């Protein structure tokens, strides 16, 4: 018979440490029969720093409760993204609502050049070198969501090779042949 007081250390896994960034906290009001009802709205980005990131939105009477609700929603909506080293493999666009976001790879040491919403998403995902530009609406939630949609479109050369059922050297050789054949101008 097994002793109930002992805990099997092999089966218990600690919860991974998550990076939580509050993007926006604002006061909202709803007009009711007796007057205005004030509440707090919070937008939070959560990531593990290893390629998973999500964004959530929560509303409550108190700030702490709104942030907690948003963080829980963000954890439920976490998605896996593909990246190479400390940057992304290629340029990508994302659109959500009226917000559009362009994210480009950057050389090592460049850092994150982005607006606060995009920066929060990229930091939570674990990226440290990237360039970005936000177009259209600068709504906090929509811009963060557009960034996540852009990051979801990323594909590494390994993923592309596997999807097309080709070896990686097929893509690398092709790229090198195109460089050799291009006329010098």
mmCIF file of C-alpha atoms in Angstrom:
data_model
loop_
_atom_site.group_PDB
_atom_site.id
_atom_site.type_symbol
_atom_site.label_atom_id
_atom_site.label_comp_id
_atom_site.label_asym_id
_atom_site.label_seq_id
_atom_site.Cartn_x
_atom_site.Cartn_y
_atom_site.Cartn_z
ATOM 1 C CA UNK A 1 0.000 0.000 0.000
ATOM 2 C CA UNK A 2 1.262 3.468 -0.896
ATOM 3 C CA UNK A 3 1.683 6.145 1.750
ATOM 4 C CA UNK A 4 -0.586 9.129 1.052
ATOM 5 C CA UNK A 5 1.705 11.683 2.695
ATOM 6 C CA UNK A 6 4.607 11.139 0.269
ATOM 7 C CA UNK A 7 4.467 12.966 -3.027
ATOM 8 C CA UNK A 8 5.938 11.426 -6.151
ATOM 9 C CA UNK A 9 8.391 14.084 -7.392
ATOM 10 C CA UNK A 10 8.552 12.595 -10.886
ATOM 11 C CA UNK A 11 4.834 13.089 -11.590
ATOM 12 C CA UNK A 12 4.464 16.579 -10.089
ATOM 13 C CA UNK A 13 5.671 19.209 -12.550
ATOM 14 C CA UNK A 14 5.969 22.828 -11.463
ATOM 15 C CA UNK A 15 3.938 25.314 -13.460
ATOM 16 C CA UNK A 16 6.168 27.136 -15.931
ATOM 17 C CA UNK A 17 7.003 30.734 -15.049
ATOM 18 C CA UNK A 18 4.928 33.016 -17.261
ATOM 19 C CA UNK A 19 5.774 36.552 -18.351
ATOM 20 C CA UNK A 20 2.780 38.815 -17.759
ATOM 21 C CA UNK A 21 2.599 42.323 -19.250
ATOM 22 C CA UNK A 22 -0.313 44.690 -18.625
ATOM 23 C CA UNK A 23 -0.861 46.631 -21.860
ATOM 24 C CA UNK A 24 -3.761 48.824 -20.877
ATOM 25 C CA UNK A 25 -5.950 49.622 -17.884
ATOM 26 C CA UNK A 26 -8.840 52.011 -18.356
ATOM 27 C CA UNK A 27 -11.963 53.063 -16.515
ATOM 28 C CA UNK A 28 -15.211 52.357 -18.304
ATOM 29 C CA UNK A 29 -18.731 53.352 -17.350
ATOM 30 C CA UNK A 30 -22.153 51.953 -18.075
ATOM 31 C CA UNK A 31 -25.167 54.243 -17.783
ATOM 32 C CA UNK A 32 -27.837 52.618 -15.621
ATOM 33 C CA UNK A 33 -31.191 53.736 -14.257
ATOM 34 C CA UNK A 34 -29.633 55.063 -11.034
ATOM 35 C CA UNK A 35 -26.594 56.686 -12.669
ATOM 36 C CA UNK A 36 -23.235 55.596 -14.043
ATOM 37 C CA UNK A 37 -21.689 52.284 -13.038
ATOM 38 C CA UNK A 38 -17.890 52.490 -13.097
ATOM 39 C CA UNK A 39 -15.750 49.438 -13.863
ATOM 40 C CA UNK A 40 -12.148 48.725 -14.846
ATOM 41 C CA UNK A 41 -11.080 47.173 -18.151
ATOM 42 C CA UNK A 42 -7.639 45.526 -18.501
ATOM 43 C CA UNK A 43 -5.702 44.074 -21.437
ATOM 44 C CA UNK A 44 -2.887 41.651 -20.582
ATOM 45 C CA UNK A 45 -0.308 39.710 -22.619
ATOM 46 C CA UNK A 46 0.997 36.428 -21.196
ATOM 47 C CA UNK A 47 3.897 34.367 -22.572
ATOM 48 C CA UNK A 48 6.424 31.769 -21.478
ATOM 49 C CA UNK A 49 9.439 33.365 -23.190
ATOM 50 C CA UNK A 50 9.927 30.195 -25.255
ATOM 51 C CA UNK A 51 7.527 30.722 -28.133
ATOM 52 C CA UNK A 52 4.069 30.702 -26.559
ATOM 53 C CA UNK A 53 2.055 33.891 -26.190
ATOM 54 C CA UNK A 54 -1.567 34.986 -25.696
ATOM 55 C CA UNK A 55 -3.589 38.139 -25.125
ATOM 56 C CA UNK A 56 -6.636 38.552 -22.880
ATOM 57 C CA UNK A 57 -9.173 41.179 -21.917
ATOM 58 C CA UNK A 58 -10.973 41.373 -18.579
ATOM 59 C CA UNK A 59 -13.439 43.676 -16.840
ATOM 60 C CA UNK A 60 -14.204 43.974 -13.131
ATOM 61 C CA UNK A 61 -14.985 46.474 -10.389
ATOM 62 C CA UNK A 62 -11.391 46.413 -9.086
ATOM 63 C CA UNK A 63 -8.108 46.670 -11.016
ATOM 64 C CA UNK A 64 -6.592 43.485 -9.548
ATOM 65 C CA UNK A 65 -9.642 41.412 -10.451
ATOM 66 C CA UNK A 66 -9.719 42.787 -14.011
ATOM 67 C CA UNK A 67 -6.000 42.042 -14.520
ATOM 68 C CA UNK A 68 -6.455 38.530 -13.085
ATOM 69 C CA UNK A 69 -9.405 37.823 -15.419
ATOM 70 C CA UNK A 70 -7.450 39.110 -18.416
ATOM 71 C CA UNK A 71 -4.415 36.983 -17.491
ATOM 72 C CA UNK A 72 -6.542 33.837 -17.186
ATOM 73 C CA UNK A 73 -8.121 34.517 -20.575
ATOM 74 C CA UNK A 74 -4.677 35.154 -22.104
ATOM 75 C CA UNK A 75 -3.367 31.828 -20.752
ATOM 76 C CA UNK A 76 -6.321 30.010 -22.310
ATOM 77 C CA UNK A 77 -5.674 31.689 -25.670
ATOM 78 C CA UNK A 78 -1.900 31.032 -25.786
ATOM 79 C CA UNK A 79 -0.557 29.978 -29.189
ATOM 80 C CA UNK A 80 2.799 28.545 -30.247
ATOM 81 C CA UNK A 81 4.928 30.594 -32.625
ATOM 82 C CA UNK A 82 7.978 29.623 -34.679
ATOM 83 C CA UNK A 83 11.122 31.695 -34.354
ATOM 84 C CA UNK A 84 14.818 31.335 -35.111
ATOM 85 C CA UNK A 85 17.295 32.273 -32.393
ATOM 86 C CA UNK A 86 16.274 35.662 -31.006
ATOM 87 C CA UNK A 87 14.389 36.893 -34.083
ATOM 88 C CA UNK A 88 11.737 35.711 -36.524
ATOM 89 C CA UNK A 89 12.516 33.710 -39.696
ATOM 90 C CA UNK A 90 10.880 36.099 -42.179
ATOM 91 C CA UNK A 91 8.760 39.248 -42.561
ATOM 92 C CA UNK A 92 5.072 38.870 -41.725
ATOM 93 C CA UNK A 93 1.833 40.887 -41.595
ATOM 94 C CA UNK A 94 -1.117 40.544 -39.235
ATOM 95 C CA UNK A 95 -4.538 42.184 -39.295
ATOM 96 C CA UNK A 96 -7.218 42.281 -36.615
ATOM 97 C CA UNK A 97 -10.103 44.728 -36.846
ATOM 98 C CA UNK A 98 -8.733 47.995 -38.238
ATOM 99 C CA UNK A 99 -5.223 47.329 -36.865
ATOM 100 C CA UNK A 100 -2.446 46.068 -39.116
ATOM 101 C CA UNK A 101 1.030 45.119 -37.890
ATOM 102 C CA UNK A 102 4.210 44.462 -39.870
ATOM 103 C CA UNK A 103 6.955 42.490 -38.088
ATOM 104 C CA UNK A 104 10.411 42.072 -39.658
ATOM 105 C CA UNK A 105 13.480 40.081 -38.579
ATOM 106 C CA UNK A 106 16.438 42.088 -37.259
ATOM 107 C CA UNK A 107 20.179 41.543 -36.840
ATOM 108 C CA UNK A 108 21.425 40.377 -33.424
ATOM 109 C CA UNK A 109 21.809 43.288 -31.016
ATOM 110 C CA UNK A 110 19.174 45.464 -32.700
ATOM 111 C CA UNK A 111 16.624 45.023 -29.927
ATOM 112 C CA UNK A 112 12.860 45.366 -30.215
ATOM 113 C CA UNK A 113 11.826 48.419 -32.194
ATOM 114 C CA UNK A 114 8.069 48.475 -31.707
ATOM 115 C CA UNK A 115 5.132 50.290 -30.149
ATOM 116 C CA UNK A 116 4.320 49.272 -26.535
ATOM 117 C CA UNK A 117 1.596 46.767 -27.481
ATOM 118 C CA UNK A 118 3.724 44.969 -30.081
ATOM 119 C CA UNK A 119 6.783 45.096 -27.804
ATOM 120 C CA UNK A 120 4.838 43.417 -24.976
ATOM 121 C CA UNK A 121 3.769 40.556 -27.268
ATOM 122 C CA UNK A 122 7.270 40.058 -28.707
ATOM 123 C CA UNK A 123 8.916 40.128 -25.242
ATOM 124 C CA UNK A 124 6.391 37.653 -23.832
ATOM 125 C CA UNK A 125 7.053 35.328 -26.785
ATOM 126 C CA UNK A 126 10.802 35.414 -26.069
ATOM 127 C CA UNK A 127 12.016 37.496 -29.009
ATOM 128 C CA UNK A 128 14.738 40.074 -28.453
ATOM 129 C CA UNK A 129 15.524 41.342 -31.988
ATOM 130 C CA UNK A 130 12.746 42.501 -34.327
ATOM 131 C CA UNK A 131 11.474 45.545 -36.197
ATOM 132 C CA UNK A 132 7.796 46.418 -36.450
ATOM 133 C CA UNK A 133 5.355 49.034 -37.640
ATOM 134 C CA UNK A 134 1.704 49.383 -36.650
ATOM 135 C CA UNK A 135 -0.752 50.726 -39.240
ATOM 136 C CA UNK A 136 -4.382 51.778 -38.975
ATOM 137 C CA UNK A 137 -6.094 51.750 -35.593
ATOM 138 C CA UNK A 138 -3.818 51.827 -32.540
ATOM 139 C CA UNK A 139 -6.410 50.212 -30.277
ATOM 140 C CA UNK A 140 -4.435 48.330 -27.605
ATOM 141 C CA UNK A 141 -6.232 44.980 -27.834
ATOM 142 C CA UNK A 142 -6.544 44.956 -31.638
ATOM 143 C CA UNK A 143 -2.858 45.830 -32.141
ATOM 144 C CA UNK A 144 -1.732 43.072 -29.742
ATOM 145 C CA UNK A 145 -4.069 40.556 -31.387
ATOM 146 C CA UNK A 146 -2.840 41.568 -34.882
ATOM 147 C CA UNK A 147 0.743 40.966 -33.685
ATOM 148 C CA UNK A 148 -0.157 37.475 -32.463
ATOM 149 C CA UNK A 149 -1.887 36.706 -35.775
ATOM 150 C CA UNK A 150 1.237 37.883 -37.629
ATOM 151 C CA UNK A 151 3.456 35.661 -35.464
ATOM 152 C CA UNK A 152 1.150 32.678 -36.077
ATOM 153 C CA UNK A 153 1.857 32.938 -39.823
ATOM 154 C CA UNK A 154 5.591 32.354 -39.287
ATOM 155 C CA UNK A 155 7.135 29.194 -40.742
ATOM 156 C CA UNK A 156 10.700 27.970 -40.349
ATOM 157 C CA UNK A 157 12.505 26.231 -43.203
ATOM 158 C CA UNK A 158 12.071 22.924 -41.337
ATOM 159 C CA UNK A 159 8.288 23.366 -41.167
ATOM 160 C CA UNK A 160 8.106 24.301 -44.869
ATOM 161 C CA UNK A 161 10.229 21.300 -45.877
ATOM 162 C CA UNK A 162 8.080 18.950 -43.814
ATOM 163 C CA UNK A 163 4.819 20.387 -45.197
ATOM 164 C CA UNK A 164 6.048 19.995 -48.805
ATOM 165 C CA UNK A 165 7.635 16.603 -48.119
ATOM 166 C CA UNK A 166 11.031 17.793 -49.405
ATOM 167 C CA UNK A 167 14.486 17.758 -47.808
ATOM 168 C CA UNK A 168 15.815 21.028 -46.392
ATOM 169 C CA UNK A 169 18.718 20.986 -48.852
ATOM 170 C CA UNK A 170 16.152 21.397 -51.669
ATOM 171 C CA UNK A 171 15.379 24.924 -50.410
ATOM 172 C CA UNK A 172 18.964 25.827 -49.497
ATOM 173 C CA UNK A 173 20.415 24.658 -52.853
ATOM 174 C CA UNK A 174 17.703 26.520 -54.737
ATOM 175 C CA UNK A 175 18.460 29.757 -52.879
ATOM 176 C CA UNK A 176 22.205 29.428 -53.546
ATOM 177 C CA UNK A 177 21.604 28.696 -57.258
ATOM 178 C CA UNK A 178 19.448 31.827 -57.574
ATOM 179 C CA UNK A 179 22.276 33.951 -56.093
ATOM 180 C CA UNK A 180 24.859 32.511 -58.496
ATOM 181 C CA UNK A 181 22.664 32.925 -61.607
ATOM 182 C CA UNK A 182 21.570 36.502 -60.891
ATOM 183 C CA UNK A 183 23.331 38.984 -63.222
ATOM 184 C CA UNK A 184 25.660 41.505 -61.609
ATOM 185 C CA UNK A 185 24.326 44.990 -62.100
#
